[in-house]
Short mmCIF file of C-alpha atoms and ligand atoms in Angstrom, two decimals:
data_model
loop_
_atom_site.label_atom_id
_atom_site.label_comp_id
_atom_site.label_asym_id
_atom_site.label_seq_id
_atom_site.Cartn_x
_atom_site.Cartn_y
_atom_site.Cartn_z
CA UNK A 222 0.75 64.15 -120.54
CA UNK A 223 0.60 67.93 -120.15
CA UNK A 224 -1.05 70.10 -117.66
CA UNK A 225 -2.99 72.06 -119.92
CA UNK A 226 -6.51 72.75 -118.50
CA UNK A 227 -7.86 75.14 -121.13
CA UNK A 228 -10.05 72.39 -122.38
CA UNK A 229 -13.03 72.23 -120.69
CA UNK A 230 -15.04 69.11 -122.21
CA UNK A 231 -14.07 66.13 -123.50
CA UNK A 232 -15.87 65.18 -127.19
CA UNK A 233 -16.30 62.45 -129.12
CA UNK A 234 -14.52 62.56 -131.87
CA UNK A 235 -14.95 58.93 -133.32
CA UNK A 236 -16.95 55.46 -132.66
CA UNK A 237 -16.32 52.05 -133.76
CA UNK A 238 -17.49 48.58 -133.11
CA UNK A 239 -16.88 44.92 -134.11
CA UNK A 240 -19.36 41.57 -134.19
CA UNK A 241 -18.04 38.36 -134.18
CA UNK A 242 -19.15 36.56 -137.87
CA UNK A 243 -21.00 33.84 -136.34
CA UNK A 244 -24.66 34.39 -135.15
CA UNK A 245 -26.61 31.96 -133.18
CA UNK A 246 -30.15 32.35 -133.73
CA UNK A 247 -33.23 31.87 -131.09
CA UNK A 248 -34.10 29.14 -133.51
CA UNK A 249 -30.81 27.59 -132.84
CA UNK A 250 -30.90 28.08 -129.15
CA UNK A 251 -34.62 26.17 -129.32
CA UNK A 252 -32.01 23.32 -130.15
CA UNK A 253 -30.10 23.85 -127.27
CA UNK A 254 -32.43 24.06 -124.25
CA UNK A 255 -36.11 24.33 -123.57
CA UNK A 256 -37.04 27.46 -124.64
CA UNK A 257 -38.87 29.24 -128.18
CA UNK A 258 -38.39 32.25 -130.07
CA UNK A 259 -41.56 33.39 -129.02
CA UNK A 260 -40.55 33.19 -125.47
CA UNK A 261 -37.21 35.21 -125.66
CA UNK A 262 -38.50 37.83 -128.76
CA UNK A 263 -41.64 38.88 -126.30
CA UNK A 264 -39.74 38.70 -123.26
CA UNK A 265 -36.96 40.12 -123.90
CA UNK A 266 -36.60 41.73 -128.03
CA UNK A 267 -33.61 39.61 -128.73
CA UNK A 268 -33.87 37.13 -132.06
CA UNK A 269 -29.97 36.56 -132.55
CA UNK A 270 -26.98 37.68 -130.78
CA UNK A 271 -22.79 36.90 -132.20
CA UNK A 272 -20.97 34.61 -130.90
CA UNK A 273 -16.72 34.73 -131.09
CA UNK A 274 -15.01 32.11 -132.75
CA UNK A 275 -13.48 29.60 -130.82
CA UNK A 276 -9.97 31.23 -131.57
CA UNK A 277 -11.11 34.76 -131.18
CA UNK A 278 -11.05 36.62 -128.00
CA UNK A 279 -11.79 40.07 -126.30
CA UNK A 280 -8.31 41.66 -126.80
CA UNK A 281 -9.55 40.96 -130.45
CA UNK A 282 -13.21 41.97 -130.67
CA UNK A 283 -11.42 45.39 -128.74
CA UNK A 284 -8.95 45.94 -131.29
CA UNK A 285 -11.15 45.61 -133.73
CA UNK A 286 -13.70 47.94 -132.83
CA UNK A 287 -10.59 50.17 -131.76
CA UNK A 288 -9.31 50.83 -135.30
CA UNK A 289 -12.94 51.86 -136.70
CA UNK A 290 -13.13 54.23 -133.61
CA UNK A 291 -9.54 55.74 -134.16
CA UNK A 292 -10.20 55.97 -138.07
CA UNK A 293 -13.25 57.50 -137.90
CA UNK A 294 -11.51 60.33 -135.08
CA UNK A 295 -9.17 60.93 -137.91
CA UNK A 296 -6.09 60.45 -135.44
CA UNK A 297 -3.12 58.25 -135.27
CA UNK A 298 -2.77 55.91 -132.78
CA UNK A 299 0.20 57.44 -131.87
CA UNK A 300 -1.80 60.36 -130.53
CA UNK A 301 -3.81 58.50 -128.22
CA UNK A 302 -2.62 59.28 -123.90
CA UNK A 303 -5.30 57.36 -122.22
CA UNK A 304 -6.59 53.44 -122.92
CA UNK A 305 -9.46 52.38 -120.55
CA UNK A 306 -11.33 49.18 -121.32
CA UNK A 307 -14.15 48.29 -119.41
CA UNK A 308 -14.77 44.17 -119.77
CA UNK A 309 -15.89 41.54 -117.36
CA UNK A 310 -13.99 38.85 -119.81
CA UNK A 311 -10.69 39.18 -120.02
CA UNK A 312 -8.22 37.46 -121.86
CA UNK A 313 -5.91 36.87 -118.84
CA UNK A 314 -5.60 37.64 -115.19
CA UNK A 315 -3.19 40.26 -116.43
CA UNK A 316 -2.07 42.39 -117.74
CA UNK A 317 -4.68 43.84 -118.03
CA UNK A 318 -6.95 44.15 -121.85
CA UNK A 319 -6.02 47.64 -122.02
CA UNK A 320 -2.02 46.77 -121.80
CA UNK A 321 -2.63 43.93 -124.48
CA UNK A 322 -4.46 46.07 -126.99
CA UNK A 323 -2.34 49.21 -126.18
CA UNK A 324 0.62 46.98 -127.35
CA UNK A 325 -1.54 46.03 -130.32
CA UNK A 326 -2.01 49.10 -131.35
CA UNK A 327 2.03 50.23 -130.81
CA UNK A 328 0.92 52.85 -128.63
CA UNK A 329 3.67 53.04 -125.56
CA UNK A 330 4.02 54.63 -122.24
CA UNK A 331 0.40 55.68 -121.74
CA UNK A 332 -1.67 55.17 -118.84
CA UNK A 333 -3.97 52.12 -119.82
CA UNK A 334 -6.06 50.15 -117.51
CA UNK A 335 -9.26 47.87 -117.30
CA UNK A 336 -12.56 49.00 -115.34
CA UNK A 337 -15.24 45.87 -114.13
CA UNK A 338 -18.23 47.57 -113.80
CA UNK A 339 -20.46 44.33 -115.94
CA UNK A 340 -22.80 46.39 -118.19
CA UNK A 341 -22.16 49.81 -116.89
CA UNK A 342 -18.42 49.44 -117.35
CA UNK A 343 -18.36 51.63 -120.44
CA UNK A 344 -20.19 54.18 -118.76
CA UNK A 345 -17.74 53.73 -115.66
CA UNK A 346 -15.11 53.92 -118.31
CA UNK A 347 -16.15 57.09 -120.22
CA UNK A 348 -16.79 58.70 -116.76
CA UNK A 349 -13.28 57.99 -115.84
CA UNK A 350 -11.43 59.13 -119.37
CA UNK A 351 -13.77 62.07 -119.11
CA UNK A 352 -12.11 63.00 -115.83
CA UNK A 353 -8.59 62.71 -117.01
CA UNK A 354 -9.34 64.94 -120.02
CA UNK A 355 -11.42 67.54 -117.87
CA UNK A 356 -8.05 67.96 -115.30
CA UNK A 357 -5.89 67.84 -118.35
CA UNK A 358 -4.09 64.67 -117.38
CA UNK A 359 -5.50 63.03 -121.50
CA UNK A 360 -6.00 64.59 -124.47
CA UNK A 361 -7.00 61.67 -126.40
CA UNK A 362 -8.33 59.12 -125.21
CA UNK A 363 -9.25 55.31 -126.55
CA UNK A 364 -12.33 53.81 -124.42
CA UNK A 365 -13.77 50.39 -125.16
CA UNK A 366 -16.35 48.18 -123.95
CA UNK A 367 -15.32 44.33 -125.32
CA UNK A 368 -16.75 41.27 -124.23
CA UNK A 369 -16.60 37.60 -125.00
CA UNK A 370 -19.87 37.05 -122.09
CA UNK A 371 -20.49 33.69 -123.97
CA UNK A 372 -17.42 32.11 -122.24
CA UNK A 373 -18.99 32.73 -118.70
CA UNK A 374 -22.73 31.65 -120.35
CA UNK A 375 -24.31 27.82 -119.22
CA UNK A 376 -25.39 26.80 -121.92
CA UNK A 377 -27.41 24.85 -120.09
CA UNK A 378 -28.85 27.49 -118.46
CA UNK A 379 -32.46 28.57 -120.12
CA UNK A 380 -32.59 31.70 -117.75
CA UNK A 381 -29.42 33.21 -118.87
CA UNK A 382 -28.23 31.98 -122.56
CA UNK A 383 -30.89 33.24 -124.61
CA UNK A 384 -29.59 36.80 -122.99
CA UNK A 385 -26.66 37.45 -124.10
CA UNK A 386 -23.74 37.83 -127.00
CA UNK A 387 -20.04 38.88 -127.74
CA UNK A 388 -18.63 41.73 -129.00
CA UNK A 389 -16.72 45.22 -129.06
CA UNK A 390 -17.41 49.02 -129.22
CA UNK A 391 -15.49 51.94 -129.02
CA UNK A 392 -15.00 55.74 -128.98
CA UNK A 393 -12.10 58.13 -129.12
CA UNK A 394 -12.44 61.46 -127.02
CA UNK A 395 -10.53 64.51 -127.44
CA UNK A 396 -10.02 67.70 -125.20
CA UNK A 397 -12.61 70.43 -126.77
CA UNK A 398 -13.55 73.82 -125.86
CA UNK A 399 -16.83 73.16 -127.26
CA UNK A 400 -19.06 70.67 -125.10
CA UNK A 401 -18.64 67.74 -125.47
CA UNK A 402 -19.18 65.18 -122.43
CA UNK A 403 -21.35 67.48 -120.03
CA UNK A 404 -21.76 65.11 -117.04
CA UNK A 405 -21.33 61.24 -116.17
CA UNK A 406 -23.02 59.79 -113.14
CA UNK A 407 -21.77 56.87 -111.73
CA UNK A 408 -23.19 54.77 -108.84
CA UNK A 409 -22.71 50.87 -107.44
CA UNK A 410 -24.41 49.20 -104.22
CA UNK A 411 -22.20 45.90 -103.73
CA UNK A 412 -25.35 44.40 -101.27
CA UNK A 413 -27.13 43.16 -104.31
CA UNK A 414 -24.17 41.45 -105.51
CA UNK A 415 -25.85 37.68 -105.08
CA UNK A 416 -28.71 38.91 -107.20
CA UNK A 417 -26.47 38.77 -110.52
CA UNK A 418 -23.00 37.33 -110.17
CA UNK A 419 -20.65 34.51 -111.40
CA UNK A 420 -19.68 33.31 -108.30
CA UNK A 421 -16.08 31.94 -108.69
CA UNK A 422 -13.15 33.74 -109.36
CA UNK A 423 -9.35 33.62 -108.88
CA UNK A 424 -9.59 34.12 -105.53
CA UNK A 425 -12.35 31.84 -104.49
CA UNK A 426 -13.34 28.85 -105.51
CA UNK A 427 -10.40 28.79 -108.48
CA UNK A 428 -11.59 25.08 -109.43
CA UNK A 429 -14.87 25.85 -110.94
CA UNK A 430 -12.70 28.78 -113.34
CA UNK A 431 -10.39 25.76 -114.28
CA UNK A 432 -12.93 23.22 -114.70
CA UNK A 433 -14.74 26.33 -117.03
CA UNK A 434 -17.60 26.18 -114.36
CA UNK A 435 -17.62 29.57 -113.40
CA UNK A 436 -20.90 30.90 -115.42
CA UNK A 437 -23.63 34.06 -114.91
CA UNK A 438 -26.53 33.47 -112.39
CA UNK A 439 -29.16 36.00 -112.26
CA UNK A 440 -32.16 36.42 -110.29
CA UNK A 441 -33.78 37.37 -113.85
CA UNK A 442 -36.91 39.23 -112.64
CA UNK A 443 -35.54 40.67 -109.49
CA UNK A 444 -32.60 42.57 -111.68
CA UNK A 445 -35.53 43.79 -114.14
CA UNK A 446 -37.40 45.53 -111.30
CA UNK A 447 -34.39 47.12 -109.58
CA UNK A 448 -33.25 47.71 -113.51
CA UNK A 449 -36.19 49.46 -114.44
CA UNK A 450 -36.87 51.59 -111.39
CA UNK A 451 -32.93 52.61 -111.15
CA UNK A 452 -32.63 53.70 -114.93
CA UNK A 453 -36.00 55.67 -114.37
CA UNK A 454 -34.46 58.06 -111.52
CA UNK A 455 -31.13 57.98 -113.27
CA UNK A 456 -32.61 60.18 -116.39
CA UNK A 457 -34.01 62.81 -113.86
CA UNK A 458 -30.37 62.69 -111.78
CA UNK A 459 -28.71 63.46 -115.21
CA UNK A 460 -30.94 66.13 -116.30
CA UNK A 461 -31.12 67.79 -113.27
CA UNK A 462 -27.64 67.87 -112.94
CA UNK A 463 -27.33 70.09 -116.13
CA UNK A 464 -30.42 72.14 -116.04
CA UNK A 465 -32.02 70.84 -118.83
CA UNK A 466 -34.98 68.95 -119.01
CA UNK A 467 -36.87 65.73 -121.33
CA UNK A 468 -37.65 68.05 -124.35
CA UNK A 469 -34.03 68.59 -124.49
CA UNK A 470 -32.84 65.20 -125.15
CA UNK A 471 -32.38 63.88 -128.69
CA UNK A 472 -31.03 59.99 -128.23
CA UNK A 473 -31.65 58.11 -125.78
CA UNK A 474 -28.51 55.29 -126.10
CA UNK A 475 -29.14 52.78 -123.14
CA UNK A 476 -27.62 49.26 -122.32
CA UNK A 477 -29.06 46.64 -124.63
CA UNK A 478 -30.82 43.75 -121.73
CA UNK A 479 -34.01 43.95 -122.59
CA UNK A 480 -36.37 45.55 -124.87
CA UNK A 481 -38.69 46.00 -122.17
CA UNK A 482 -36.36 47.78 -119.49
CA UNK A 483 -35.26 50.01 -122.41
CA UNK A 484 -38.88 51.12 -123.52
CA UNK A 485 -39.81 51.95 -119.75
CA UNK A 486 -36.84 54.28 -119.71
CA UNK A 487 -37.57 55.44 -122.21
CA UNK A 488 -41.17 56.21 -121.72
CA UNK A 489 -40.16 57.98 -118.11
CA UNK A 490 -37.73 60.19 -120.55
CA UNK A 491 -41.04 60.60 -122.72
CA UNK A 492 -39.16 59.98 -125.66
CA UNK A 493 -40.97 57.86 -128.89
CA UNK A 494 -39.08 54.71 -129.09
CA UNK A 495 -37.83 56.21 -132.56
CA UNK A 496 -35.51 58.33 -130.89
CA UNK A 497 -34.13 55.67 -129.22
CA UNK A 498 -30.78 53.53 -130.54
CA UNK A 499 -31.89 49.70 -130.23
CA UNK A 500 -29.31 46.91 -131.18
CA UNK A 501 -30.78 44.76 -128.60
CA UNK A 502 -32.94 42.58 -131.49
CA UNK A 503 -29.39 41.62 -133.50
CA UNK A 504 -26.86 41.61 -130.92
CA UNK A 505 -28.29 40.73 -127.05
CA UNK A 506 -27.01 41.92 -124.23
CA UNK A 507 -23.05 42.33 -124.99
CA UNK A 508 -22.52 43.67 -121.29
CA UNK A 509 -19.97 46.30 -121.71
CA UNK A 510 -19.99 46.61 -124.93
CA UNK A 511 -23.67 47.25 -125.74
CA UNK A 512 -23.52 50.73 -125.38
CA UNK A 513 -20.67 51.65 -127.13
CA UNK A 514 -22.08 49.31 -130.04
CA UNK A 515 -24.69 51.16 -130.38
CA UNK A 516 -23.67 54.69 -130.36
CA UNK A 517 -21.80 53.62 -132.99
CA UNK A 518 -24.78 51.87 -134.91
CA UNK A 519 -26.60 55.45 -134.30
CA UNK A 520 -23.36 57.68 -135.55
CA UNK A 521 -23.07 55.42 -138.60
CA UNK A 522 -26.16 55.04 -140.14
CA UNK A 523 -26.40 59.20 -139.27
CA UNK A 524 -29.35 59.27 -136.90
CA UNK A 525 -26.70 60.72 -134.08
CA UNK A 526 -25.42 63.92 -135.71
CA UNK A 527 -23.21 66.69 -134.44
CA UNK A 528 -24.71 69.03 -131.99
CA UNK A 529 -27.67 66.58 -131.03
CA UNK A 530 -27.68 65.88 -127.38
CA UNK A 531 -27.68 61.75 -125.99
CA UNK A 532 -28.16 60.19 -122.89
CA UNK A 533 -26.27 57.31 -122.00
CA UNK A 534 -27.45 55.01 -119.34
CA UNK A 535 -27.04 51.25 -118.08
CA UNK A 536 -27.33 49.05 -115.20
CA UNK A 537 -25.31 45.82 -114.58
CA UNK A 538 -23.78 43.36 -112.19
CA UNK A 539 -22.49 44.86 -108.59
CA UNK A 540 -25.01 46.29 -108.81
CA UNK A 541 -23.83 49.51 -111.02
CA UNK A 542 -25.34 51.91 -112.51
CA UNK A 543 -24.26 55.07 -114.30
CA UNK A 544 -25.30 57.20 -117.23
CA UNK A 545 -24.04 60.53 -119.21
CA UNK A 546 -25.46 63.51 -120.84
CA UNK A 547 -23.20 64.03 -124.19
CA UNK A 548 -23.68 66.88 -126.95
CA UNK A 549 -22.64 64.25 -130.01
N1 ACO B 710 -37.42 30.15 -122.28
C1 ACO B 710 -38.61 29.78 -121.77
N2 ACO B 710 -38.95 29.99 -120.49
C2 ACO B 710 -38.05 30.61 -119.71
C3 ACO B 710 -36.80 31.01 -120.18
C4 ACO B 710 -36.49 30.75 -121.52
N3 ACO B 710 -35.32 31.11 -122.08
N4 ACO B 710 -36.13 31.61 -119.18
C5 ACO B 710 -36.92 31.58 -118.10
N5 ACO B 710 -38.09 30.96 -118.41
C6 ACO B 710 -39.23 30.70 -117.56
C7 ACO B 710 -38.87 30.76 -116.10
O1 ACO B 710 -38.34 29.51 -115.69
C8 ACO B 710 -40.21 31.05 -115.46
O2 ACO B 710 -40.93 29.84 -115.38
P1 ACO B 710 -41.75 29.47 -114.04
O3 ACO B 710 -42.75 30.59 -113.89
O4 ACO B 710 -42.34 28.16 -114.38
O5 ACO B 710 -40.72 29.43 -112.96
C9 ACO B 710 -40.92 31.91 -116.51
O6 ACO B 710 -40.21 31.72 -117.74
C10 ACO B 710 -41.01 33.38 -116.14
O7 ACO B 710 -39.72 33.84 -115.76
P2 ACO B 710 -39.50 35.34 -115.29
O8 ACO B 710 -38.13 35.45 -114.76
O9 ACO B 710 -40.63 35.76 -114.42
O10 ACO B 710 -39.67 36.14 -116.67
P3 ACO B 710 -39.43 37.67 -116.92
O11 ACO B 710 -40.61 38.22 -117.58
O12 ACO B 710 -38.91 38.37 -115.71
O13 ACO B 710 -38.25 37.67 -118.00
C11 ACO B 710 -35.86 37.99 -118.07
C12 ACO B 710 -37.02 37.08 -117.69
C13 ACO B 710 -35.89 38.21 -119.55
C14 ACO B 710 -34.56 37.34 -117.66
C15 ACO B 710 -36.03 39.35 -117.35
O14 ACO B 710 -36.27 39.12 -116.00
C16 ACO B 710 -34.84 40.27 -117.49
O15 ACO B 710 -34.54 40.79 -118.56
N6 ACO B 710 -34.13 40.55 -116.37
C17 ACO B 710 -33.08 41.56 -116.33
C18 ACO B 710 -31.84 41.18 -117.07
C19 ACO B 710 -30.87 42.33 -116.94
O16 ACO B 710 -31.21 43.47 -117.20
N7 ACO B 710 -29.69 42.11 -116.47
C20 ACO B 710 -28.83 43.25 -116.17
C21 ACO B 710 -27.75 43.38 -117.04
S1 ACO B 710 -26.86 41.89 -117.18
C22 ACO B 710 -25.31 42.13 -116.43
O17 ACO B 710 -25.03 43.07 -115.76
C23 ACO B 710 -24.36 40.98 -116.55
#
């Protein structure tokens, strides 16, 4: 680590992301419980999502989606100081996803920790690793969102499987003098915890983990409201905070729940949906790693390009909520 502070931003210098191979279709999930395609595409803009192999878990989806991010940096592992992974779905207890991948990747002697923030932990994360490169504590810095949600997913459960999916983003960030990260905003209120939870854990009620009872609930429509009207004053917040205003946005890159939360963002943002980055219709709601997934999807297929300015924004679980204002 070095105490060099004559960076001022932290930049993005590369994305990746990883999909498990198997994809379960709404067609498939019409199998499964009583529910139609017609239901989930107009309630929610999701027609498949990817599913991890029975053998296959989030330490791998992150490593993965690691190596695109760190190739397409141009670094070498070796050069990477800070590992945060934000994931509700951890392999183990501990250590911790970010000490399993950071041995994967034979980096040693970093700082490298998990953040649980559900579906705003990437933004939790990136605010964090922003922080450590801003004081000069990281230069370069690995963040990943990985999930495997479909291991804490009733199947049974109409109001909560058709939501969601597995798998991995990441990004690598480097000290710039050029901007760069410009602000992250992060926020929780734990009082709305019941409202979307899984409520067992290692601590309390440890028999439903063991007997693999321990799944999502959701009070679906109660979430979408708070979602909606949370995301809405979260743009302004993140403006504001920079002096710039709607015109000066380029991407809007939000958390993939719902077609319809993302589309009343992005209409308070007055941005045309085609300036928004939308995975949600292929991959579901991948909690953490939604965003991250789709900054990458952006990047790649060169909508995103250097210079353009993004918002970053989700909502989750806690509740939490967070965004970021990022020249690519
Ligand atoms: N298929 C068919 N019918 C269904 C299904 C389904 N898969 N799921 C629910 N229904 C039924 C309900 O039972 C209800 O029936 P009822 O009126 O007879 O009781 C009816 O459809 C309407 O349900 P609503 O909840 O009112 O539907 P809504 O339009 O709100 O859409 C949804 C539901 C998609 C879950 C929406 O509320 C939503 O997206 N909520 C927010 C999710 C979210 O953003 N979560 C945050 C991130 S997740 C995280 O942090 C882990």
């Amino acid at each position: 680590m070095s105490g060099d502070t004559g960076s001022v931003y932290s930049r993005i210098a590369g994305t990746g992301g990883y999909l498990p191979e198997r994809i379960m279709t709404n067609a498939e999930l019409e199998s499964m419980v009583e529910t139609s395609d017609e239901w989930i595409t107009s309630r929610t803009g999701i027609t498949q999502r990817h599913i991890a192999a029975e053998d296959e878990f989030t330490l791998d989806l992150a490593e993965k989606a690691s190596r695109v991010a760190i190739a397409n940096a141009g670094i070498d592992a070796s050069d990477i100081d800070l590992i945060v992974v934000a994931t509700t779905t951890p392999d183990r207890v501990f250590p911790s996803t970010a000490c399993l991948l950071q041995s994967k990747l034979d980096v040693h002697g970093c700082p490298a920790f998990d953040v649980q923030a559900v579906c705003t932990g990437f933004v939790y994360a990136l605010g964090v690793a922003d922080k450590f490169v801003k004081t000069g504590a990281a230069k370069c810095a690995l963040v990943v969102g990985a999930e495997t949600f479909s291991r804490i997913i009733d199947w049974t459960d109409r109001n909560t499987c058709v939501l969601f999916g597995d798998g991995a983003g990441a990004v690598v960030i480097t000290a710039s003098e050029e901007p760069g990260i410009y602000s992250t905003h992060l926020h929780a209120d734990g009082d709305y915890a019941e409202l979307l939870h899984v409520p067992s854990g290692v601590s309390n009620n440890l028999a439903a983990v063991k007997d693999g009872r321990a799944y999502v609930e959701m009070a679906g429509s109660e979430v979408f409201k708070m979602a909606v009207k949370t995301l809405g004053r979260i743009a302004d917040e993140t403006l504001e905070a920079n002096g710039m205003v709607r015109d000066d946005v380029d991407w809007l890159v939000p958390h993939q729940a719902n077609l319809r939360i993302i589309a009343a963002t992005a209409k308070k943002l007055r941005l045309p949906m085609e300036k928004v980055i939308l995975t949600v219709a292929e991959q579901g709601n991948t909690s953490a790693a939604s965003i991250p997934l789709a900054l990458h999807a952006g990047v790649s297929d060169g909508r995103i390009k250097r210079g353009e300015t993004l918002i970053i924004e989700g909502f989750g679980g806690g509740f939490t909520w967070g965004s970021a204002l990022i020249e690519y």
